[in-house]
Short mmCIF file of C-alpha atoms and ligand atoms in Angstrom, two decimals:
data_model
loop_
_atom_site.label_atom_id
_atom_site.label_comp_id
_atom_site.label_asym_id
_atom_site.label_seq_id
_atom_site.Cartn_x
_atom_site.Cartn_y
_atom_site.Cartn_z
CA MET A 1 -108.58 -29.63 25.08
CA ARG A 2 -106.03 -31.04 27.50
CA VAL A 3 -106.80 -34.50 28.84
CA LEU A 4 -104.87 -36.29 31.59
CA LEU A 5 -104.57 -40.03 30.97
CA VAL A 6 -103.66 -42.12 34.01
CA GLU A 7 -102.83 -45.68 32.96
CA ASP A 8 -99.89 -47.85 33.99
CA ASP A 9 -100.25 -50.37 31.15
CA GLN A 10 -98.12 -48.78 28.45
CA ARG A 11 -99.74 -50.55 25.55
CA ILE A 12 -103.26 -49.52 26.59
CA ALA A 13 -102.00 -46.01 27.36
CA SER A 14 -100.51 -45.59 23.93
CA ASP A 15 -103.65 -46.95 22.20
CA ILE A 16 -105.88 -44.55 24.16
CA SER A 17 -103.54 -41.65 23.62
CA GLN A 18 -103.52 -42.21 19.84
CA ALA A 19 -107.30 -42.46 19.68
CA LEU A 20 -107.75 -39.25 21.70
CA GLU A 21 -105.21 -37.29 19.68
CA ALA A 22 -106.95 -38.38 16.51
CA SER A 23 -110.12 -36.91 18.03
CA GLY A 24 -108.46 -33.53 18.59
CA TYR A 25 -107.46 -33.79 22.25
CA VAL A 26 -104.07 -32.95 23.71
CA VAL A 27 -103.11 -35.92 25.88
CA GLU A 28 -100.69 -36.08 28.80
CA THR A 29 -100.01 -39.56 30.16
CA VAL A 30 -98.86 -40.57 33.63
CA GLY A 31 -98.30 -44.12 34.85
CA ASP A 32 -98.58 -44.03 38.64
CA GLY A 33 -100.97 -42.71 41.26
CA GLU A 34 -98.70 -40.19 42.94
CA ASP A 35 -97.77 -38.51 39.70
CA ALA A 36 -101.45 -38.52 38.71
CA TRP A 37 -102.54 -36.96 41.97
CA PHE A 38 -99.92 -34.22 41.72
CA ARG A 39 -100.69 -33.34 38.08
CA GLY A 40 -104.44 -33.32 38.59
CA ASP A 41 -104.05 -31.19 41.68
CA THR A 42 -101.77 -28.56 40.16
CA GLU A 43 -102.67 -28.41 36.44
CA ASP A 44 -105.95 -27.66 34.69
CA TYR A 45 -107.35 -30.45 32.56
CA GLY A 46 -110.58 -30.49 30.60
CA ALA A 47 -111.05 -34.13 31.63
CA VAL A 48 -109.26 -37.12 33.15
CA ILE A 49 -109.26 -40.81 32.21
CA LEU A 50 -108.33 -42.72 35.34
CA ASP A 51 -107.37 -46.37 35.64
CA LEU A 52 -108.00 -47.75 39.14
CA GLY A 53 -105.19 -50.30 39.54
CA LEU A 54 -102.08 -48.12 39.71
CA PRO A 55 -98.65 -48.29 41.34
CA LEU A 56 -97.90 -46.07 44.40
CA MET A 57 -101.48 -44.90 44.99
CA ASP A 58 -104.67 -46.52 43.66
CA GLY A 59 -106.99 -44.61 41.38
CA LEU A 60 -109.84 -44.31 43.89
CA ALA A 61 -107.51 -42.72 46.45
CA VAL A 62 -106.29 -40.29 43.80
CA LEU A 63 -109.86 -39.33 42.88
CA LYS A 64 -110.86 -39.00 46.53
CA ARG A 65 -108.00 -36.56 47.17
CA TRP A 66 -108.77 -34.47 44.10
CA ARG A 67 -112.42 -34.12 45.07
CA ALA A 68 -111.51 -33.37 48.70
CA ASN A 69 -109.32 -30.56 47.37
CA GLY A 70 -112.16 -29.15 45.28
CA ARG A 71 -110.85 -30.33 41.89
CA ARG A 72 -113.97 -30.57 39.73
CA MET A 73 -112.74 -31.75 36.30
CA PRO A 74 -114.83 -34.56 34.79
CA VAL A 75 -113.31 -38.00 35.41
CA LEU A 76 -113.91 -41.19 33.42
CA VAL A 77 -112.84 -44.24 35.43
CA LEU A 78 -111.56 -47.44 33.82
CA THR A 79 -112.56 -50.52 35.83
CA ALA A 80 -111.86 -54.23 35.66
CA ARG A 81 -114.51 -56.17 33.78
CA GLY A 82 -117.49 -57.18 35.89
CA SER A 83 -116.26 -55.51 39.05
CA TRP A 84 -119.51 -53.89 40.17
CA ALA A 85 -117.94 -52.99 43.54
CA GLU A 86 -115.31 -50.87 41.79
CA ARG A 87 -117.96 -49.10 39.77
CA VAL A 88 -120.03 -48.28 42.85
CA ASP A 89 -116.94 -47.06 44.70
CA GLY A 90 -115.88 -44.99 41.70
CA ILE A 91 -119.23 -43.28 41.36
CA ASP A 92 -119.50 -42.69 45.13
CA THR A 93 -116.05 -41.12 45.08
CA GLY A 94 -116.97 -38.62 42.37
CA ALA A 95 -116.34 -40.29 39.03
CA ASP A 96 -118.55 -38.90 36.26
CA ASP A 97 -118.70 -42.16 34.36
CA TYR A 98 -116.94 -45.52 34.18
CA LEU A 99 -115.95 -47.92 31.44
CA PRO A 100 -115.15 -51.61 32.06
CA LYS A 101 -112.03 -53.05 30.41
CA PRO A 102 -111.69 -54.20 27.71
CA PHE A 103 -113.54 -51.55 25.74
CA ARG A 104 -113.82 -50.23 22.21
CA MET A 105 -111.91 -46.99 21.60
CA GLU A 106 -115.03 -45.54 19.96
CA GLU A 107 -116.94 -46.01 23.21
CA LEU A 108 -114.18 -44.45 25.29
CA VAL A 109 -114.07 -41.37 23.06
CA ALA A 110 -117.88 -41.07 23.07
CA ARG A 111 -118.07 -41.35 26.88
CA LEU A 112 -115.29 -38.81 27.29
CA ARG A 113 -117.07 -36.36 24.99
CA SER A 114 -120.26 -36.87 26.94
CA ILE A 115 -118.79 -36.18 30.42
CA ILE A 116 -117.04 -33.08 29.04
CA ARG A 117 -120.33 -31.83 27.57
CA ARG A 118 -122.24 -32.51 30.76
CA SER A 119 -119.66 -30.74 32.90
CA ALA A 120 -119.89 -27.70 30.63
CA GLY A 121 -123.69 -27.82 30.75
CA HIS A 122 -124.10 -28.54 27.02
CA ALA A 123 -126.54 -31.19 25.86
CA SER A 124 -125.35 -31.46 22.30
CA SER A 125 -121.96 -32.02 20.64
CA VAL A 126 -122.58 -29.03 18.35
CA MET A 127 -121.59 -25.56 19.55
CA ALA A 128 -122.36 -22.39 17.65
CA VAL A 129 -121.34 -18.78 18.07
CA GLY A 130 -122.58 -16.35 15.46
CA GLU A 131 -121.88 -17.84 12.05
CA ILE A 132 -119.40 -20.45 13.28
CA ALA A 133 -120.42 -23.93 14.38
CA LEU A 134 -118.30 -26.76 15.70
CA ASP A 135 -119.39 -30.39 15.68
CA GLU A 136 -117.10 -32.16 18.12
CA ARG A 137 -118.25 -35.63 17.16
CA GLN A 138 -117.28 -35.09 13.56
CA MET A 139 -114.42 -32.65 14.33
CA LYS A 140 -115.98 -30.34 11.79
CA VAL A 141 -116.07 -26.55 11.79
CA THR A 142 -118.47 -24.68 9.54
CA LEU A 143 -118.76 -21.00 8.65
CA ARG A 144 -122.26 -19.98 7.54
CA GLY A 145 -122.93 -23.69 7.04
CA ILE A 146 -119.90 -24.26 4.81
CA PRO A 147 -117.28 -26.75 6.10
CA ILE A 148 -113.86 -25.17 6.70
CA ALA A 149 -110.74 -27.36 6.39
CA LEU A 150 -108.60 -26.96 9.51
CA SER A 151 -105.34 -28.63 10.53
CA LEU A 152 -105.33 -30.52 13.84
CA LEU A 153 -103.67 -27.58 15.65
CA GLU A 154 -106.11 -25.09 14.12
CA TYR A 155 -109.00 -27.33 15.17
CA ARG A 156 -107.74 -27.56 18.77
CA LEU A 157 -107.42 -23.77 18.90
CA VAL A 158 -110.93 -23.11 17.59
CA ALA A 159 -112.44 -25.87 19.76
CA HIS A 160 -110.85 -24.54 22.95
CA LEU A 161 -111.85 -20.94 22.28
CA LEU A 162 -115.40 -21.96 21.43
CA ARG A 163 -115.72 -24.09 24.57
CA SER A 164 -114.47 -21.06 26.52
CA ARG A 165 -116.60 -18.57 24.59
CA GLY A 166 -117.30 -15.34 26.37
CA ARG A 167 -114.16 -15.72 28.49
CA VAL A 168 -110.67 -14.36 27.81
CA VAL A 169 -108.24 -17.26 27.49
CA SER A 170 -104.62 -16.58 28.39
CA GLN A 171 -101.78 -17.34 26.02
CA GLN A 172 -100.49 -19.98 28.43
CA GLU A 173 -103.82 -21.76 28.66
CA LEU A 174 -104.16 -21.75 24.88
CA ASN A 175 -100.63 -23.09 24.41
CA GLU A 176 -101.37 -25.92 26.85
CA ASN A 177 -104.61 -26.83 25.12
CA VAL A 178 -103.22 -26.63 21.60
CA TYR A 179 -99.67 -27.91 21.97
CA GLY A 180 -99.79 -29.72 25.31
CA HIS A 181 -97.28 -29.59 28.09
CA ASP A 182 -94.55 -31.62 26.50
CA GLU A 183 -94.69 -30.68 22.82
CA GLU A 184 -92.00 -28.31 21.56
CA HIS A 185 -93.14 -25.16 19.78
CA ASP A 186 -91.80 -21.66 18.99
CA SER A 187 -92.85 -18.83 21.26
CA ASN A 188 -94.65 -17.08 18.40
CA ALA A 189 -96.23 -20.27 17.03
CA LEU A 190 -99.57 -19.46 18.67
CA GLU A 191 -99.79 -16.04 17.01
CA VAL A 192 -98.99 -17.57 13.64
CA LEU A 193 -101.69 -20.20 14.22
CA ILE A 194 -104.25 -17.56 15.19
CA GLY A 195 -103.36 -15.63 12.05
CA ARG A 196 -104.07 -18.72 9.94
CA VAL A 197 -107.42 -19.33 11.64
CA ARG A 198 -108.44 -15.69 11.15
CA LYS A 199 -107.66 -16.03 7.47
CA LYS A 200 -110.01 -19.01 7.27
CA LEU A 201 -112.83 -17.88 9.58
CA GLY A 202 -112.69 -14.09 9.31
CA THR A 203 -110.44 -11.54 11.01
CA ASP A 204 -112.92 -10.51 13.72
CA VAL A 205 -113.83 -14.00 14.94
CA ILE A 206 -111.02 -14.22 17.50
CA GLU A 207 -110.43 -11.01 19.42
CA THR A 208 -107.07 -10.10 20.92
CA ARG A 209 -107.13 -8.63 24.42
CA ARG A 210 -103.67 -7.17 24.73
CA GLY A 211 -101.86 -8.34 27.82
CA PHE A 212 -104.64 -10.80 28.68
CA GLY A 213 -105.13 -13.23 25.82
CA TYR A 214 -107.74 -14.11 23.23
CA THR A 215 -111.49 -14.57 23.15
CA ILE A 216 -114.40 -15.56 20.98
CA PRO A 217 -117.13 -13.27 22.34
CA GLU A 218 -120.37 -15.00 23.32
CA ILE A 219 -122.39 -12.85 20.95
CA SER A 220 -120.54 -12.31 17.73
CA THR A 221 -120.38 -8.67 16.60
CA1 CA B 1 -103.71 -50.74 35.86
#
């Protein structure tokens, strides 16, 4: 899943980015409010982590504009410690949750997972389709109850298709959610990756819809 991280403190940004990538997310980082507003308005992200004190445009203004434009992605706001006014403003503006600084990375990742689940209407961090189950908290995929070893890229692919189950996901959307916007990869890398996942999970798990993309059907056949 693609996550937009808006944080102007480079050290914090790089710590968060590392923690999220280790949890299987594809992270794109921006350091000012105008850039953040533009990206969030024009690109599709599974979630956003938004610092409030930002150069050029403050985080609340960014969030207000996104919501006014109908952008519905879940947003976790980072606030200054003890600033209850910021928290109230953030929630009134359409933040899904907030986290006061400083925080533990474990808590940030857990809160992010939770707003993503809630926005998708899932109560649990385990998703299952047919014989495949994915536990997002443990980053574990099982087939008929047996754990399957996946690389980080394979995991991102399976996780995105499972979250989007029942829907055909375009090649572009998959590329963005597996490799991210900025990472270099060959044009046929995705097909190779899908081939490897099919070898591990079974050839009929991911269906190809020629000209449209790929899907994990809601009810496995
Ligand atoms: Ca800041």
